[in-house]
Coordinates of N, CA, C and O in Angstrom, one line a residue:
M1 N 0.9 -1.2 0.0 CA 0.0 0.0 0.0 C 0.9 1.2 0.0 O 1.9 1.3 0.7
S2 N 0.6 2.2 -0.8 CA 1.4 3.4 -0.9 C 1.2 4.3 0.3 O 0.3 4.2 1.1
N3 N 2.2 5.1 0.5 CA 2.2 6.0 1.7 C 1.0 7.0 1.6 O 0.4 7.3 2.6
A4 N 0.7 7.5 0.4 CA -0.4 8.4 0.3 C -1.7 7.7 0.6 O -2.6 8.3 1.2
L5 N -1.9 6.5 0.2 CA -3.1 5.8 0.4 C -3.3 5.5 1.9 O -4.4 5.6 2.4
S6 N -2.2 5.2 2.6 CA -2.3 4.9 4.0 C -2.6 6.2 4.8 O -3.4 6.2 5.8
K7 N -2.1 7.3 4.3 CA -2.5 8.6 4.9 C -3.9 8.9 4.7 O -4.6 9.5 5.5
A8 N -4.4 8.6 3.5 CA -5.8 8.9 3.2 C -6.8 8.1 4.0 O -7.8 8.5 4.4
K9 N -6.4 6.8 4.3 CA -7.2 6.0 5.2 C -7.2 6.5 6.6 O -8.2 6.3 7.3
G10 N -6.1 7.1 7.0 CA -6.1 7.7 8.4 C -6.6 9.1 8.5 O -6.6 9.6 9.6
F11 N -7.2 9.6 7.4 CA -7.7 11.0 7.5 C -8.8 11.2 8.5 O -8.8 12.2 9.2
K12 N -9.7 10.2 8.6 CA -10.8 10.4 9.6 C -10.3 10.5 11.0 O -10.9 11.1 11.8
K13 N -9.2 9.8 11.3 CA -8.7 9.9 12.6 C -7.6 10.9 12.8 O -6.9 11.0 13.8
S14 N -7.5 11.9 11.9 CA -6.6 13.0 12.0 C -7.3 14.2 12.5 O -8.5 14.3 12.6
K15 N -6.5 15.2 12.9 CA -7.1 16.5 13.4 C -7.9 17.1 12.2 O -9.0 17.6 12.5
T16 N -7.4 17.1 11.0 CA -8.1 17.7 9.9 C -9.4 17.0 9.6 O -10.4 17.6 9.4
G17 N -9.4 15.7 9.7 CA -10.6 14.9 9.4 C -11.6 15.2 10.5 O -12.8 15.2 10.3
T18 N -11.2 15.3 11.8 CA -12.1 15.6 12.9 C -12.7 17.0 12.7 O -13.9 17.2 12.9
Y19 N -11.9 18.0 12.3 CA -12.4 19.3 12.0 C -13.5 19.3 10.9 O -14.5 20.0 11.0
V20 N -13.2 18.5 9.8 CA -14.2 18.4 8.8 C -15.5 17.8 9.3 O -16.6 18.2 9.0
S21 N -15.4 16.7 10.1 CA -16.5 16.1 10.7 C -17.3 17.1 11.6 O -18.6 17.1 11.6
I22 N -16.6 17.9 12.4 CA -17.3 18.9 13.2 C -18.0 19.9 12.3 O -19.2 20.2 12.6
G23 N -17.4 20.3 11.2 CA -18.0 21.3 10.3 C -19.3 20.7 9.7 O -20.3 21.4 9.6
T24 N -19.2 19.5 9.2 CA -20.4 18.9 8.6 C -21.5 18.6 9.6 O -22.7 18.8 9.3
T25 N -21.1 18.2 10.8 CA -22.2 18.0 11.8 C -22.8 19.3 12.2 O -24.0 19.4 12.4
A26 N -22.0 20.4 12.4 CA -22.6 21.7 12.7 C -23.4 22.2 11.6 O -24.4 22.9 11.9
F27 N -23.1 21.9 10.4 CA -23.9 22.4 9.2 C -25.3 21.8 9.3 O -26.3 22.4 8.9
G28 N -25.5 20.6 9.9 CA -26.8 20.0 10.1 C -27.7 20.8 11.0 O -28.9 20.7 11.0
A29 N -27.0 21.7 11.9 CA -27.8 22.5 12.8 C -28.6 23.5 12.0 O -29.7 23.9 12.5
I30 N -28.2 23.9 10.9 CA -29.0 24.9 10.0 C -30.3 24.3 9.7 O -31.4 25.0 9.8
N31 N -30.4 23.0 9.3 CA -31.6 22.3 9.0 C -32.5 22.2 10.3 O -33.7 22.4 10.1
V32 N -31.9 22.0 11.4 CA -32.7 22.0 12.6 C -33.4 23.3 12.9 O -34.5 23.4 13.3
V33 N -32.6 24.4 12.8 CA -33.2 25.7 13.0 C -34.3 26.0 12.1 O -35.4 26.5 12.5
K34 N -34.2 25.6 10.8 CA -35.3 25.8 9.8 C -36.5 25.0 10.2 O -37.6 25.4 10.1
Q35 N -36.2 23.7 10.7 CA -37.3 22.9 11.1 C -38.1 23.4 12.3 O -39.3 23.4 12.4
V36 N -37.3 24.0 13.3 CA -37.9 24.6 14.5 C -38.8 25.8 14.0 O -39.9 25.9 14.5
R37 N -38.3 26.6 13.2 CA -39.1 27.8 12.7 C -40.3 27.4 12.0 O -41.4 28.0 12.2
R38 N -40.2 26.4 11.1 CA -41.4 25.9 10.4 C -42.4 25.3 11.4 O -43.6 25.5 11.2
A39 N -41.9 24.6 12.4 CA -42.8 23.9 13.3 C -43.6 25.0 14.2 O -44.8 24.8 14.5
R40 N -42.8 26.0 14.6 CA -43.5 27.1 15.4 C -44.5 27.8 14.5 O -45.6 28.2 15.0
T41 N -44.2 28.1 13.3 CA -45.1 28.8 12.4 C -46.4 28.0 12.2 O -47.5 28.6 12.2
D42 N -46.2 26.7 12.0 CA -47.4 25.8 11.7 C -48.1 25.4 13.0 O -49.2 24.9 13.0
G43 N -47.4 25.6 14.2 CA -48.0 25.1 15.4 C -47.9 23.6 15.6 O -48.8 23.0 16.3
D44 N -47.0 23.0 14.9 CA -46.9 21.5 14.9 C -45.9 21.1 16.0 O -44.7 21.2 15.9
K45 N -46.5 20.5 17.0 CA -45.7 20.1 18.2 C -44.9 18.9 17.9 O -43.8 18.8 18.4
L46 N -45.4 18.0 17.1 CA -44.7 16.8 16.8 C -43.4 17.1 16.0 O -42.3 16.6 16.3
R47 N -43.5 18.0 15.0 CA -42.3 18.4 14.3 C -41.3 19.2 15.1 O -40.1 19.1 15.0
L48 N -41.9 19.9 16.1 CA -41.0 20.7 17.1 C -40.2 19.7 17.9 O -39.0 19.8 18.2
I49 N -40.9 18.6 18.4 CA -40.2 17.6 19.2 C -39.2 16.9 18.4 O -38.1 16.6 18.9
D50 N -39.5 16.6 17.1 CA -38.5 16.0 16.2 C -37.3 16.9 16.1 O -36.1 16.4 16.1
A51 N -37.5 18.2 15.9 CA -36.3 19.1 15.8 C -35.5 19.1 17.0 O -34.3 19.2 17.0
V52 N -36.1 19.1 18.2 CA -35.4 19.1 19.5 C -34.6 17.9 19.6 O -33.4 17.9 20.0
V53 N -35.1 16.7 19.3 CA -34.4 15.5 19.4 C -33.2 15.4 18.4 O -32.1 15.0 18.8
T54 N -33.5 15.9 17.2 CA -32.4 16.0 16.2 C -31.3 16.9 16.7 O -30.1 16.6 16.6
G55 N -31.7 18.0 17.3 CA -30.7 19.0 17.8 C -29.9 18.4 18.9 O -28.7 18.6 19.0
A56 N -30.5 17.6 19.8 CA -29.8 16.9 20.9 C -28.8 15.9 20.3 O -27.7 15.8 20.8
G57 N -29.2 15.3 19.2 CA -28.2 14.4 18.5 C -27.0 15.1 18.0 O -25.9 14.6 18.0
I58 N -27.3 16.3 17.4 CA -26.2 17.1 16.8 C -25.3 17.5 17.9 O -24.0 17.5 17.8
I59 N -25.8 18.0 19.0 CA -25.0 18.4 20.2 C -24.2 17.3 20.7 O -23.0 17.5 21.0
T60 N -24.8 16.1 20.8 CA -24.0 15.0 21.3 C -22.9 14.6 20.4 O -21.8 14.3 20.8
G61 N -23.2 14.6 19.1 CA -22.2 14.3 18.1 C -21.0 15.3 18.1 O -19.8 14.9 18.0
L62 N -21.3 16.6 18.3 CA -20.3 17.6 18.4 C -19.4 17.4 19.6 O -18.2 17.6 19.6
A63 N -20.1 17.0 20.7 CA -19.3 16.8 21.9 C -18.4 15.6 21.8 O -17.2 15.6 22.3
I64 N -18.8 14.5 21.1 CA -18.0 13.3 20.9 C -16.8 13.7 20.0 O -15.7 13.3 20.3
L65 N -17.1 14.5 18.9 CA -16.0 14.9 18.0 C -15.0 15.8 18.8 O -13.8 15.7 18.5
Y66 N -15.5 16.7 19.6 CA -14.6 17.6 20.4 C -13.7 16.7 21.3 O -12.5 17.0 21.4
R67 N -14.3 15.7 22.0 CA -13.5 14.9 22.8 C -12.4 14.1 22.0 O -11.3 14.0 22.5
E68 N -12.8 13.7 20.8 CA -11.8 13.0 20.0 C -10.7 13.9 19.6 O -9.6 13.5 19.5
L69 N -11.1 15.2 19.3 CA -10.1 16.1 18.9 C -9.1 16.4 20.1 O -7.9 16.5 19.8
K70 N -9.6 16.5 21.3 CA -8.7 16.7 22.4 C -7.8 15.4 22.6 O -6.7 15.6 23.0
R71 N -8.4 14.3 22.4 CA -7.7 13.0 22.6 C -6.5 12.9 21.6 O -5.5 12.3 21.9
L72 N -6.7 13.4 20.4 CA -5.7 13.3 19.3 C -4.4 14.0 19.8 O -3.3 13.5 19.6
G73 N -4.6 15.2 20.3 CA -3.4 16.0 20.8 C -2.4 16.2 19.7 O -2.8 16.6 18.5
D74 N -1.2 15.9 20.0 CA -0.1 16.1 19.0 C 0.2 14.9 18.1 O 1.0 15.1 17.2
D75 N -0.3 13.8 18.4 CA 0.0 12.6 17.6 C -0.9 12.5 16.4 O -1.6 11.5 16.3
D76 N -0.9 13.5 15.5 CA -1.7 13.5 14.4 C -1.2 12.6 13.3 O 0.0 12.5 13.0
V77 N -2.1 11.8 12.7 CA -1.8 10.8 11.7 C -1.2 11.4 10.5 O -0.2 10.9 9.9
L78 N -1.7 12.5 10.0 CA -1.3 13.1 8.8 C 0.0 13.9 8.9 O 0.8 14.1 7.9
L79 N 0.4 14.3 10.1 CA 1.6 15.0 10.3 C 2.8 14.1 10.4 O 4.0 14.6 10.3
G80 N 2.6 12.8 10.5 CA 3.7 11.9 10.5 C 4.1 11.5 11.8 O 4.9 11.1 12.4

């Protein structure tokens, strides 16, 4: 296996990969905000509950990614 391919496979466990995961997870919060606004406008409690549960999942995911980022520290896979 080439060195570039092995680095690419370790991308998800690198600081850069973790930052990308945090960004994409946080981007999902935009959809939750839209869903909350739509639910409040329509008075739909079920849709509002769904948005709150989804938001809780996003917050949990961000917390896990942040913990992983702290755990990585200086031993980054891509830096060698």
